[in-house]
Short mmCIF file of N, CA and C in Angstrom, two decimals:
data_model
loop_
_atom_site.label_atom_id
_atom_site.label_comp_id
_atom_site.label_asym_id
_atom_site.label_seq_id
_atom_site.Cartn_x
_atom_site.Cartn_y
_atom_site.Cartn_z
N GLN A 1 20.24 1.56 24.31
CA GLN A 1 19.70 0.92 23.14
C GLN A 1 18.18 0.95 23.17
N VAL A 2 17.59 0.88 22.00
CA VAL A 2 16.14 0.90 21.89
C VAL A 2 15.72 0.08 20.68
N GLN A 3 14.60 -0.60 20.81
CA GLN A 3 14.01 -1.35 19.72
C GLN A 3 12.66 -0.72 19.37
N LEU A 4 12.38 -0.60 18.08
CA LEU A 4 11.19 0.10 17.62
C LEU A 4 10.38 -0.78 16.68
N VAL A 5 9.07 -0.75 16.85
CA VAL A 5 8.16 -1.50 15.99
C VAL A 5 6.99 -0.60 15.62
N GLU A 6 6.82 -0.34 14.32
CA GLU A 6 5.73 0.49 13.85
C GLU A 6 4.48 -0.34 13.55
N SER A 7 3.34 0.33 13.63
CA SER A 7 2.08 -0.28 13.25
C SER A 7 1.09 0.82 12.89
N GLY A 8 -0.02 0.44 12.28
CA GLY A 8 -1.08 1.39 11.99
C GLY A 8 -1.19 1.80 10.54
N GLY A 9 -0.28 1.36 9.71
CA GLY A 9 -0.36 1.69 8.30
C GLY A 9 -1.50 0.96 7.63
N GLY A 10 -1.77 1.36 6.40
CA GLY A 10 -2.84 0.73 5.64
C GLY A 10 -3.22 1.55 4.44
N LEU A 11 -4.35 1.20 3.87
CA LEU A 11 -4.89 1.88 2.69
C LEU A 11 -6.00 2.82 3.12
N VAL A 12 -5.92 4.05 2.68
CA VAL A 12 -6.92 5.05 3.04
C VAL A 12 -7.19 5.94 1.84
N GLN A 13 -8.41 6.45 1.75
CA GLN A 13 -8.75 7.37 0.67
C GLN A 13 -8.19 8.75 0.94
N ALA A 14 -7.94 9.49 -0.12
CA ALA A 14 -7.49 10.87 0.03
C ALA A 14 -8.47 11.64 0.91
N GLY A 15 -7.90 12.42 1.82
CA GLY A 15 -8.72 13.16 2.77
C GLY A 15 -8.96 12.41 4.06
N GLY A 16 -8.61 11.15 4.09
CA GLY A 16 -8.81 10.34 5.28
C GLY A 16 -7.69 10.49 6.28
N SER A 17 -7.76 9.68 7.33
CA SER A 17 -6.81 9.76 8.43
C SER A 17 -6.29 8.40 8.82
N LEU A 18 -5.09 8.39 9.34
CA LEU A 18 -4.48 7.21 9.93
C LEU A 18 -3.67 7.65 11.14
N ARG A 19 -3.55 6.77 12.11
CA ARG A 19 -2.66 7.01 13.23
C ARG A 19 -1.63 5.90 13.29
N LEU A 20 -0.38 6.27 13.13
CA LEU A 20 0.72 5.34 13.24
C LEU A 20 1.22 5.29 14.67
N SER A 21 1.60 4.10 15.09
CA SER A 21 2.17 3.92 16.42
C SER A 21 3.55 3.32 16.30
N CYS A 22 4.40 3.68 17.22
CA CYS A 22 5.75 3.14 17.28
C CYS A 22 5.99 2.68 18.71
N ALA A 23 5.98 1.38 18.91
CA ALA A 23 6.21 0.81 20.23
C ALA A 23 7.71 0.66 20.44
N ALA A 24 8.19 1.22 21.53
CA ALA A 24 9.61 1.23 21.82
C ALA A 24 9.92 0.45 23.08
N SER A 25 11.07 -0.15 23.09
CA SER A 25 11.56 -0.83 24.29
C SER A 25 13.00 -0.38 24.53
N GLY A 26 13.35 -0.27 25.79
CA GLY A 26 14.68 0.18 26.14
C GLY A 26 14.62 1.11 27.34
N ARG A 27 15.58 0.98 28.20
CA ARG A 27 15.58 1.71 29.46
C ARG A 27 15.75 3.21 29.27
N THR A 28 16.37 3.64 28.17
CA THR A 28 16.64 5.05 27.95
C THR A 28 15.72 5.69 26.92
N PHE A 29 14.61 5.03 26.62
CA PHE A 29 13.70 5.53 25.60
C PHE A 29 13.33 6.99 25.79
N SER A 30 12.99 7.38 27.01
CA SER A 30 12.47 8.72 27.26
C SER A 30 13.48 9.82 26.99
N ARG A 31 14.74 9.49 26.84
CA ARG A 31 15.76 10.49 26.61
C ARG A 31 16.11 10.67 25.14
N TYR A 32 15.48 9.91 24.28
CA TYR A 32 15.75 10.01 22.85
C TYR A 32 14.79 10.97 22.17
N THR A 33 15.32 11.74 21.25
CA THR A 33 14.46 12.40 20.29
C THR A 33 13.91 11.34 19.34
N MET A 34 12.62 11.38 19.11
CA MET A 34 11.99 10.42 18.22
C MET A 34 11.55 11.09 16.94
N GLY A 35 11.76 10.42 15.84
CA GLY A 35 11.40 10.98 14.55
C GLY A 35 10.60 10.01 13.71
N TRP A 36 9.85 10.57 12.79
CA TRP A 36 9.18 9.80 11.75
C TRP A 36 9.75 10.20 10.40
N PHE A 37 10.04 9.20 9.59
CA PHE A 37 10.53 9.39 8.24
C PHE A 37 9.66 8.58 7.30
N ARG A 38 9.76 8.88 6.02
CA ARG A 38 9.04 8.10 5.04
C ARG A 38 9.89 7.93 3.79
N GLN A 39 9.62 6.87 3.07
CA GLN A 39 10.37 6.60 1.85
C GLN A 39 9.47 5.97 0.81
N ALA A 40 9.36 6.63 -0.32
CA ALA A 40 8.62 6.11 -1.45
C ALA A 40 9.58 5.39 -2.39
N PRO A 41 9.08 4.45 -3.19
CA PRO A 41 9.96 3.72 -4.11
C PRO A 41 10.76 4.66 -5.01
N GLY A 42 12.05 4.41 -5.10
CA GLY A 42 12.91 5.20 -5.95
C GLY A 42 13.31 6.56 -5.40
N LYS A 43 12.89 6.86 -4.18
CA LYS A 43 13.21 8.14 -3.57
C LYS A 43 13.98 7.94 -2.28
N GLU A 44 14.70 8.98 -1.88
CA GLU A 44 15.46 8.90 -0.64
C GLU A 44 14.54 9.07 0.55
N ARG A 45 15.01 8.62 1.69
CA ARG A 45 14.25 8.77 2.92
C ARG A 45 14.02 10.24 3.24
N GLU A 46 12.81 10.57 3.62
CA GLU A 46 12.40 11.94 3.83
C GLU A 46 11.96 12.14 5.28
N PHE A 47 12.47 13.18 5.90
CA PHE A 47 12.05 13.54 7.25
C PHE A 47 10.60 13.99 7.25
N VAL A 48 9.86 13.56 8.26
CA VAL A 48 8.46 13.95 8.40
C VAL A 48 8.23 14.77 9.66
N ALA A 49 8.69 14.27 10.81
CA ALA A 49 8.45 14.96 12.07
C ALA A 49 9.38 14.42 13.14
N ARG A 50 9.62 15.22 14.17
CA ARG A 50 10.38 14.75 15.31
C ARG A 50 9.83 15.38 16.58
N ILE A 51 10.13 14.75 17.72
CA ILE A 51 9.71 15.25 19.01
C ILE A 51 10.80 14.95 20.03
N THR A 52 11.14 15.93 20.86
CA THR A 52 12.19 15.74 21.85
C THR A 52 11.66 15.05 23.09
N TYR A 53 12.56 14.55 23.91
CA TYR A 53 12.16 13.84 25.13
C TYR A 53 11.95 14.78 26.31
N GLY A 54 12.60 15.94 26.29
CA GLY A 54 12.52 16.87 27.41
C GLY A 54 11.31 17.77 27.33
N SER A 55 11.42 18.78 26.52
CA SER A 55 10.35 19.76 26.37
C SER A 55 9.20 19.24 25.52
N GLY A 56 9.44 18.19 24.77
CA GLY A 56 8.43 17.72 23.85
C GLY A 56 8.26 18.61 22.63
N SER A 57 9.30 19.36 22.33
CA SER A 57 9.26 20.24 21.17
C SER A 57 9.12 19.42 19.89
N THR A 58 8.37 19.95 18.96
CA THR A 58 8.13 19.25 17.71
C THR A 58 8.60 20.06 16.52
N TYR A 59 8.88 19.36 15.45
CA TYR A 59 9.33 19.97 14.22
C TYR A 59 8.80 19.13 13.08
N TYR A 60 8.30 19.79 12.02
CA TYR A 60 7.63 19.09 10.94
C TYR A 60 8.17 19.48 9.57
N LEU A 61 8.08 18.53 8.68
CA LEU A 61 8.26 18.83 7.26
C LEU A 61 7.17 19.82 6.86
N ASN A 62 7.54 20.83 6.10
CA ASN A 62 6.59 21.88 5.75
C ASN A 62 5.31 21.33 5.11
N SER A 63 5.44 20.34 4.28
CA SER A 63 4.28 19.84 3.54
C SER A 63 3.28 19.08 4.41
N VAL A 64 3.65 18.75 5.65
CA VAL A 64 2.72 18.05 6.53
C VAL A 64 2.24 18.91 7.69
N LYS A 65 2.75 20.12 7.80
CA LYS A 65 2.33 21.01 8.88
C LYS A 65 0.82 21.26 8.80
N GLY A 66 0.18 21.17 9.95
CA GLY A 66 -1.25 21.36 10.00
C GLY A 66 -2.05 20.12 9.69
N ARG A 67 -1.39 19.09 9.17
CA ARG A 67 -2.07 17.83 8.85
C ARG A 67 -1.61 16.69 9.74
N PHE A 68 -0.32 16.64 10.05
CA PHE A 68 0.25 15.57 10.86
C PHE A 68 0.59 16.09 12.25
N THR A 69 0.46 15.23 13.25
CA THR A 69 0.83 15.57 14.61
C THR A 69 1.62 14.43 15.22
N ILE A 70 2.82 14.73 15.69
CA ILE A 70 3.63 13.74 16.38
C ILE A 70 3.45 13.92 17.88
N SER A 71 3.36 12.83 18.60
CA SER A 71 3.23 12.87 20.04
C SER A 71 3.90 11.65 20.64
N ARG A 72 4.10 11.68 21.94
CA ARG A 72 4.71 10.53 22.61
C ARG A 72 4.09 10.34 23.97
N ASP A 73 4.02 9.10 24.39
CA ASP A 73 3.55 8.73 25.71
C ASP A 73 4.65 7.88 26.32
N ASN A 74 5.48 8.51 27.12
CA ASN A 74 6.62 7.81 27.68
C ASN A 74 6.22 6.68 28.63
N ALA A 75 5.08 6.85 29.30
CA ALA A 75 4.60 5.80 30.20
C ALA A 75 4.27 4.54 29.44
N LYS A 76 3.85 4.68 28.20
CA LYS A 76 3.53 3.54 27.36
C LYS A 76 4.64 3.20 26.38
N ASN A 77 5.73 3.94 26.44
CA ASN A 77 6.86 3.73 25.53
C ASN A 77 6.41 3.72 24.07
N THR A 78 5.60 4.71 23.74
CA THR A 78 5.01 4.74 22.42
C THR A 78 5.06 6.15 21.83
N VAL A 79 5.36 6.22 20.55
CA VAL A 79 5.33 7.45 19.79
C VAL A 79 4.26 7.32 18.71
N TYR A 80 3.54 8.40 18.46
CA TYR A 80 2.45 8.37 17.51
C TYR A 80 2.65 9.39 16.41
N LEU A 81 2.06 9.10 15.28
CA LEU A 81 1.95 10.07 14.20
C LEU A 81 0.52 10.06 13.72
N GLN A 82 -0.22 11.09 14.11
CA GLN A 82 -1.59 11.25 13.63
C GLN A 82 -1.55 11.96 12.29
N MET A 83 -2.11 11.33 11.28
CA MET A 83 -2.07 11.86 9.93
C MET A 83 -3.49 12.13 9.46
N ASN A 84 -3.79 13.38 9.22
CA ASN A 84 -5.10 13.80 8.75
C ASN A 84 -4.99 14.40 7.36
N SER A 85 -6.11 14.51 6.69
CA SER A 85 -6.16 15.10 5.35
C SER A 85 -5.10 14.50 4.44
N LEU A 86 -5.03 13.20 4.44
CA LEU A 86 -3.99 12.51 3.67
C LEU A 86 -4.14 12.74 2.18
N LYS A 87 -3.01 12.80 1.52
CA LYS A 87 -2.93 13.02 0.09
C LYS A 87 -2.19 11.86 -0.57
N PRO A 88 -2.44 11.61 -1.85
CA PRO A 88 -1.72 10.53 -2.52
C PRO A 88 -0.20 10.66 -2.41
N GLU A 89 0.32 11.86 -2.39
CA GLU A 89 1.75 12.05 -2.28
C GLU A 89 2.31 11.69 -0.91
N ASP A 90 1.44 11.39 0.04
CA ASP A 90 1.88 10.90 1.34
C ASP A 90 2.17 9.40 1.31
N THR A 91 1.85 8.74 0.22
CA THR A 91 2.07 7.31 0.10
C THR A 91 3.56 6.98 0.23
N ALA A 92 3.88 6.10 1.15
CA ALA A 92 5.27 5.73 1.40
C ALA A 92 5.29 4.68 2.51
N VAL A 93 6.47 4.12 2.71
CA VAL A 93 6.72 3.35 3.92
C VAL A 93 7.16 4.33 4.99
N TYR A 94 6.50 4.28 6.13
CA TYR A 94 6.81 5.19 7.22
C TYR A 94 7.62 4.47 8.29
N TYR A 95 8.69 5.12 8.73
CA TYR A 95 9.59 4.56 9.72
C TYR A 95 9.66 5.47 10.94
N CYS A 96 9.71 4.88 12.12
CA CYS A 96 10.06 5.66 13.29
C CYS A 96 11.53 5.42 13.60
N ALA A 97 12.14 6.40 14.23
CA ALA A 97 13.56 6.33 14.50
C ALA A 97 13.88 7.08 15.79
N ALA A 98 14.98 6.70 16.41
CA ALA A 98 15.43 7.30 17.66
C ALA A 98 16.80 7.92 17.48
N ASP A 99 16.95 9.13 18.00
CA ASP A 99 18.19 9.89 17.89
C ASP A 99 18.74 10.13 19.29
N SER A 100 19.90 9.60 19.57
CA SER A 100 20.52 9.74 20.89
C SER A 100 21.44 10.95 21.00
N SER A 101 21.60 11.72 19.95
CA SER A 101 22.49 12.88 19.99
C SER A 101 21.87 14.01 20.79
N LEU A 102 22.68 15.01 21.09
CA LEU A 102 22.24 16.12 21.93
C LEU A 102 21.43 17.17 21.18
N TYR A 103 21.53 17.17 19.86
CA TYR A 103 20.86 18.16 19.06
C TYR A 103 19.86 17.51 18.12
N GLY A 104 18.73 18.15 17.97
CA GLY A 104 17.72 17.65 17.07
C GLY A 104 18.20 17.70 15.64
N SER A 105 17.68 16.78 14.85
CA SER A 105 18.11 16.69 13.46
C SER A 105 16.96 16.22 12.59
N SER A 106 16.99 16.66 11.34
CA SER A 106 16.04 16.20 10.34
C SER A 106 16.67 15.25 9.35
N SER A 107 17.92 14.89 9.60
CA SER A 107 18.65 14.00 8.71
C SER A 107 18.57 12.56 9.20
N HIS A 108 18.21 11.66 8.32
CA HIS A 108 18.14 10.25 8.69
C HIS A 108 19.49 9.71 9.14
N ARG A 109 20.56 10.34 8.68
CA ARG A 109 21.90 9.89 9.03
C ARG A 109 22.23 10.10 10.50
N ASP A 110 21.48 10.94 11.18
CA ASP A 110 21.73 11.24 12.59
C ASP A 110 20.93 10.37 13.54
N TYR A 111 20.11 9.49 13.02
CA TYR A 111 19.29 8.63 13.87
C TYR A 111 19.92 7.26 14.02
N ASP A 112 19.89 6.76 15.23
CA ASP A 112 20.65 5.58 15.60
C ASP A 112 19.87 4.28 15.49
N TYR A 113 18.58 4.33 15.74
CA TYR A 113 17.76 3.13 15.76
C TYR A 113 16.53 3.32 14.90
N TRP A 114 16.14 2.24 14.23
CA TRP A 114 15.04 2.30 13.27
C TRP A 114 14.09 1.13 13.41
N GLY A 115 12.81 1.41 13.18
CA GLY A 115 11.84 0.34 13.08
C GLY A 115 11.85 -0.26 11.69
N GLN A 116 11.00 -1.25 11.48
CA GLN A 116 10.95 -1.95 10.20
C GLN A 116 10.09 -1.26 9.17
N GLY A 117 9.27 -0.33 9.59
CA GLY A 117 8.45 0.43 8.67
C GLY A 117 7.04 -0.12 8.55
N THR A 118 6.11 0.76 8.21
CA THR A 118 4.73 0.38 7.96
C THR A 118 4.24 1.12 6.72
N GLN A 119 3.57 0.40 5.84
CA GLN A 119 3.15 0.96 4.56
C GLN A 119 1.90 1.81 4.72
N VAL A 120 1.96 3.00 4.16
CA VAL A 120 0.80 3.89 4.08
C VAL A 120 0.52 4.15 2.61
N THR A 121 -0.69 3.82 2.18
CA THR A 121 -1.09 4.03 0.80
C THR A 121 -2.35 4.89 0.78
N VAL A 122 -2.28 6.00 0.07
CA VAL A 122 -3.40 6.92 -0.02
C VAL A 122 -3.91 6.91 -1.45
N SER A 123 -5.14 6.50 -1.63
CA SER A 123 -5.74 6.43 -2.95
C SER A 123 -6.49 7.72 -3.27
N SER A 124 -6.57 8.03 -4.55
CA SER A 124 -7.25 9.24 -4.98
C SER A 124 -8.67 8.94 -5.45
#
C-alpha cells in the first residue's frame, strides 16, 4: 500500500514554470510505477507522464514532451513533475498515482493509489 500527497500547484503566467511534488509513504513505494495525471473541469482524466521504479524509464503525453520532466527520488519517497513553458491548456488539477501492475500503463484505470490533487492554473 502507498499514500500520496501532492503539492506545488498554483497560479503561473504562460511560459512560466512549476514543480509539483508527490510525497509518498509505504514500504513498497520504490517498486511502483508512478504517474502524473490531470483533469480539467468537464473533461476526463488525462495521462501526463509516468516513471518506472527499476530502470526509471519515462513516458510522456505527446503535448508535454520537451516541456515536462518526471523524476523520482526513492530515498526521499518523492516523485516530481517539473513543468516548463506552461500553457493555458495545461490548467487542470494534477494528480499523482501509483501503479502496482507489472506493465506500464497510460490509463488511469490501471493505477491503484491516488493523491488528492493540486490545482495548476496557467494565465495568458
